[in-house]
Structure formats: structure tokens, C-alpha cells
Short mmCIF file of N, CA and C in Angstrom, two decimals:
data_model
loop_
_atom_site.label_atom_id
_atom_site.label_comp_id
_atom_site.label_asym_id
_atom_site.label_seq_id
_atom_site.Cartn_x
_atom_site.Cartn_y
_atom_site.Cartn_z
N UNK Q 320 47.97 2.29 245.38
CA UNK Q 320 47.88 2.66 246.82
C UNK Q 320 46.85 1.46 247.38
N UNK Q 321 47.14 1.09 248.50
CA UNK Q 321 46.58 -0.18 249.22
C UNK Q 321 45.13 0.31 249.88
N UNK Q 322 44.23 -0.55 249.49
CA UNK Q 322 42.79 -0.33 250.25
C UNK Q 322 42.96 -0.95 251.62
N UNK Q 323 42.76 -0.51 252.76
CA UNK Q 323 42.72 -0.95 254.15
C UNK Q 323 41.64 -1.78 254.35
N UNK Q 324 40.62 -1.70 253.65
CA UNK Q 324 39.46 -2.44 253.80
C UNK Q 324 39.77 -3.94 253.95
N UNK Q 325 39.28 -4.49 255.13
CA UNK Q 325 39.65 -5.95 255.16
C UNK Q 325 40.68 -6.22 256.29
N UNK Q 326 41.64 -5.26 256.52
CA UNK Q 326 42.50 -5.34 257.22
C UNK Q 326 42.45 -4.47 258.57
N UNK Q 327 41.42 -3.62 258.77
CA UNK Q 327 41.09 -2.59 259.85
C UNK Q 327 40.78 -3.53 261.11
N UNK Q 328 41.52 -3.27 262.21
CA UNK Q 328 40.84 -3.71 263.65
C UNK Q 328 41.03 -2.61 264.66
N UNK Q 329 40.56 -2.69 265.62
CA UNK Q 329 40.53 -1.91 266.74
C UNK Q 329 41.64 -2.13 267.61
N UNK Q 330 42.51 -1.27 267.94
CA UNK Q 330 43.67 -1.48 268.83
C UNK Q 330 43.37 -0.60 270.22
N UNK Q 331 42.96 -1.51 271.21
CA UNK Q 331 42.53 -0.93 272.40
C UNK Q 331 43.59 -0.25 273.09
N UNK Q 332 44.88 -0.71 272.85
CA UNK Q 332 46.09 -0.02 273.69
C UNK Q 332 46.06 1.46 273.31
N UNK Q 333 45.67 1.89 272.23
CA UNK Q 333 45.80 3.21 271.82
C UNK Q 333 44.48 3.82 271.50
N UNK Q 334 43.48 3.02 271.71
CA UNK Q 334 41.95 3.65 271.50
C UNK Q 334 41.75 4.11 270.08
N UNK Q 335 42.27 3.28 269.19
CA UNK Q 335 42.25 3.81 267.67
C UNK Q 335 42.09 2.51 266.63
N UNK Q 336 41.49 2.87 265.49
CA UNK Q 336 41.44 1.69 264.52
C UNK Q 336 42.92 2.01 263.66
N UNK Q 337 43.39 0.85 263.36
CA UNK Q 337 44.64 0.54 262.64
C UNK Q 337 44.37 -0.28 261.56
N UNK Q 338 45.10 -0.14 260.53
CA UNK Q 338 45.47 -1.18 259.20
C UNK Q 338 46.58 -2.11 259.63
N UNK Q 339 46.19 -3.42 259.71
CA UNK Q 339 47.34 -4.46 259.92
C UNK Q 339 48.17 -4.52 258.77
N UNK Q 340 47.74 -4.21 257.50
CA UNK Q 340 48.58 -4.31 256.31
C UNK Q 340 49.51 -3.02 256.26
N UNK Q 341 49.02 -1.92 256.53
CA UNK Q 341 49.74 -0.78 256.31
C UNK Q 341 50.76 -0.36 257.70
N UNK Q 342 50.44 -0.95 258.83
CA UNK Q 342 50.79 -0.80 260.16
C UNK Q 342 50.67 0.87 260.44
N UNK Q 343 49.45 1.25 260.15
CA UNK Q 343 49.24 2.71 260.37
C UNK Q 343 48.08 2.97 261.19
N UNK Q 344 48.04 4.06 261.93
CA UNK Q 344 46.76 4.55 262.58
C UNK Q 344 45.91 5.05 261.71
N UNK Q 345 44.65 4.72 261.92
CA UNK Q 345 43.85 5.42 260.82
C UNK Q 345 42.90 6.48 261.43
N UNK Q 346 43.27 6.93 262.62
CA UNK Q 346 42.86 7.98 263.18
C UNK Q 346 43.80 8.76 263.89
N UNK Q 347 43.77 10.15 263.99
CA UNK Q 347 44.81 11.09 264.32
C UNK Q 347 44.66 10.94 265.93
N UNK Q 348 45.84 11.17 266.50
CA UNK Q 348 45.84 11.30 267.97
C UNK Q 348 45.12 12.51 268.26
N UNK Q 349 44.67 12.47 269.38
CA UNK Q 349 43.86 13.71 269.95
C UNK Q 349 44.82 14.68 270.44
N UNK Q 350 44.45 15.86 270.59
CA UNK Q 350 45.54 16.90 271.03
C UNK Q 350 45.48 17.20 272.55
N UNK Q 351 44.82 16.41 273.30
CA UNK Q 351 44.81 16.55 274.99
C UNK Q 351 46.18 15.97 275.42
N UNK Q 352 46.95 16.86 276.02
CA UNK Q 352 48.22 16.61 276.62
C UNK Q 352 48.51 15.51 277.75
N UNK Q 353 47.09 15.26 278.19
CA UNK Q 353 47.05 14.26 279.20
C UNK Q 353 46.32 13.10 278.89
N UNK Q 354 46.05 12.92 277.65
CA UNK Q 354 45.27 11.76 277.10
C UNK Q 354 46.00 10.52 277.47
N UNK Q 355 45.55 9.52 278.12
CA UNK Q 355 46.17 8.24 278.55
C UNK Q 355 46.63 7.25 277.21
N UNK Q 356 45.79 7.59 276.14
CA UNK Q 356 45.97 6.63 275.08
C UNK Q 356 47.06 7.46 274.01
N UNK Q 357 46.99 8.83 273.86
CA UNK Q 357 47.67 9.42 272.85
C UNK Q 357 49.06 9.94 273.30
N UNK Q 358 49.26 10.09 274.64
CA UNK Q 358 50.19 10.99 275.06
C UNK Q 358 51.56 10.35 274.66
N UNK Q 359 51.82 8.99 274.70
CA UNK Q 359 52.89 8.27 274.20
C UNK Q 359 52.82 7.46 273.16
N UNK Q 360 51.82 7.78 272.36
CA UNK Q 360 51.49 7.04 271.18
C UNK Q 360 52.60 7.00 270.11
N UNK Q 361 53.02 5.84 269.67
CA UNK Q 361 54.20 5.85 268.75
C UNK Q 361 53.82 6.18 267.35
N UNK Q 362 54.61 6.35 266.38
CA UNK Q 362 54.25 6.57 265.02
C UNK Q 362 53.57 5.36 264.25
N UNK Q 363 53.91 4.21 264.65
CA UNK Q 363 53.44 3.07 264.18
C UNK Q 363 52.64 2.13 265.23
N UNK Q 364 51.62 1.54 264.81
CA UNK Q 364 51.01 0.85 266.13
C UNK Q 364 51.80 -0.55 266.47
N UNK Q 365 52.53 -1.00 265.47
CA UNK Q 365 53.24 -2.23 265.82
C UNK Q 365 54.85 -2.18 265.33
N UNK Q 366 55.51 -2.85 266.37
CA UNK Q 366 57.01 -2.90 265.95
C UNK Q 366 57.33 -3.52 264.62
N UNK Q 367 58.53 -3.28 264.09
CA UNK Q 367 58.65 -3.92 262.87
C UNK Q 367 58.67 -5.67 262.85
N UNK Q 368 59.04 -6.00 264.03
CA UNK Q 368 59.00 -7.34 264.32
C UNK Q 368 57.41 -7.99 264.27
N UNK Q 369 56.86 -7.20 265.01
CA UNK Q 369 55.30 -7.56 264.90
C UNK Q 369 54.64 -7.50 263.77
N UNK Q 370 54.93 -6.56 262.93
CA UNK Q 370 54.41 -6.02 261.58
C UNK Q 370 55.09 -7.20 260.60
N UNK Q 371 55.96 -7.65 260.66
CA UNK Q 371 56.42 -8.58 259.82
C UNK Q 371 55.64 -9.94 259.98
N UNK Q 372 55.57 -10.32 261.44
CA UNK Q 372 54.62 -11.55 261.56
C UNK Q 372 53.15 -11.21 261.04
N UNK Q 373 52.75 -10.10 261.30
CA UNK Q 373 51.23 -9.89 260.72
C UNK Q 373 51.29 -9.88 259.23
N UNK Q 374 52.32 -9.48 258.36
CA UNK Q 374 52.31 -9.66 257.01
C UNK Q 374 52.31 -10.95 256.66
N UNK Q 375 53.15 -11.87 257.44
CA UNK Q 375 53.31 -13.24 257.00
C UNK Q 375 52.01 -14.06 256.91
N UNK Q 376 51.28 -13.56 258.20
CA UNK Q 376 49.81 -14.08 258.39
C UNK Q 376 49.00 -13.70 257.31
N UNK Q 377 49.03 -12.51 256.99
CA UNK Q 377 48.21 -11.95 255.77
C UNK Q 377 48.51 -12.58 254.32
N UNK Q 378 49.71 -12.95 254.26
CA UNK Q 378 50.16 -13.68 253.03
C UNK Q 378 49.72 -15.15 252.98
N UNK Q 379 49.98 -15.74 254.09
CA UNK Q 379 49.39 -17.09 254.28
C UNK Q 379 47.96 -17.22 254.22
N UNK Q 380 47.24 -16.06 254.64
CA UNK Q 380 45.61 -16.19 254.45
C UNK Q 380 45.45 -16.13 253.14
N UNK Q 381 46.16 -15.25 252.32
CA UNK Q 381 45.57 -14.87 250.87
C UNK Q 381 46.02 -16.18 250.08
N UNK Q 382 47.49 -16.59 250.23
CA UNK Q 382 47.99 -17.26 249.05
C UNK Q 382 47.89 -18.81 249.41
N UNK Q 383 47.76 -19.19 250.92
CA UNK Q 383 47.56 -20.49 251.14
C UNK Q 383 46.08 -20.83 251.48
N UNK Q 384 45.24 -19.81 251.34
CA UNK Q 384 44.02 -20.01 251.33
C UNK Q 384 43.38 -20.64 252.73
N UNK Q 385 44.01 -19.75 253.50
CA UNK Q 385 43.58 -19.99 255.08
C UNK Q 385 41.96 -19.89 255.24
N UNK Q 386 41.33 -20.64 255.89
CA UNK Q 386 39.81 -20.69 255.88
C UNK Q 386 39.50 -19.37 256.86
N UNK Q 387 38.24 -18.68 256.66
CA UNK Q 387 37.79 -17.53 257.26
C UNK Q 387 38.03 -17.44 258.86
N UNK Q 388 37.72 -18.92 259.43
CA UNK Q 388 37.51 -19.01 260.97
C UNK Q 388 39.04 -18.84 261.48
N UNK Q 389 40.10 -19.32 260.82
CA UNK Q 389 41.26 -19.29 261.31
C UNK Q 389 41.89 -17.56 261.08
N UNK Q 390 41.46 -16.94 259.85
CA UNK Q 390 41.73 -15.72 259.75
C UNK Q 390 41.02 -14.72 260.94
N UNK Q 391 39.68 -15.15 261.19
CA UNK Q 391 38.97 -14.31 262.08
C UNK Q 391 39.93 -14.47 263.63
N UNK Q 392 40.21 -15.70 263.97
CA UNK Q 392 41.01 -16.06 265.15
C UNK Q 392 42.36 -15.04 265.08
N UNK Q 393 42.97 -15.02 263.96
CA UNK Q 393 44.16 -14.40 263.96
C UNK Q 393 43.99 -12.94 264.24
N UNK Q 394 43.06 -12.34 263.44
CA UNK Q 394 42.71 -10.77 263.70
C UNK Q 394 42.39 -10.57 265.14
N UNK Q 395 41.54 -11.67 265.75
CA UNK Q 395 41.10 -11.46 267.28
C UNK Q 395 42.36 -11.49 268.08
N UNK Q 396 43.39 -11.88 267.79
CA UNK Q 396 44.55 -11.95 268.71
C UNK Q 396 45.01 -10.72 268.93
N UNK Q 397 44.87 -9.64 267.97
CA UNK Q 397 45.24 -8.22 268.05
C UNK Q 397 44.21 -7.34 269.01
N UNK Q 398 43.29 -7.95 269.32
CA UNK Q 398 42.37 -7.11 270.10
C UNK Q 398 42.24 -7.56 271.54
N UNK Q 399 42.22 -6.64 272.48
CA UNK Q 399 41.89 -6.94 273.77
C UNK Q 399 40.33 -7.44 274.17
#
């Protein structure tokens, strides 16, 4: 099983933490039927295409030894 530590970011579109690696929400949607963030929240935070790009960047960071500054910029690109 994957450990999400190191891949967690805040997704402000859905007001929730997500794992970039797993493409999953780490928090359950609320039960308020009028909640702006949760009412139309998808099953996964990113589309298949977006997730593929994320995984490619993760692989590059791990296997090509992308420096920490570049990795930080990449993670920040998903935050508002």
C-alpha cells in the first residue's frame, strides 16, 4: 500500500487535502447538500490526463533527481 506522506497538498477547489500520487481525497465530503465545495465533488480530484501528468512529474522528481526547489514549484502549481 502507498504511503501518501510527501504527496499531500491542499486542493482549494474542493476545500480538501488530496494525495497527488493516489489521486484521492484524504477527507470525506461533508453531508451538507448545499455545500459549495462538496455538492458536485467528483470521485477523484484530477482527471486521468491531469493525473498522468502528475505521475510523470513524480517519476521525474524521484528518478531523475529533480531538485527540491523545482519539486516545490511543481507542487505549488496545484494550489490556488
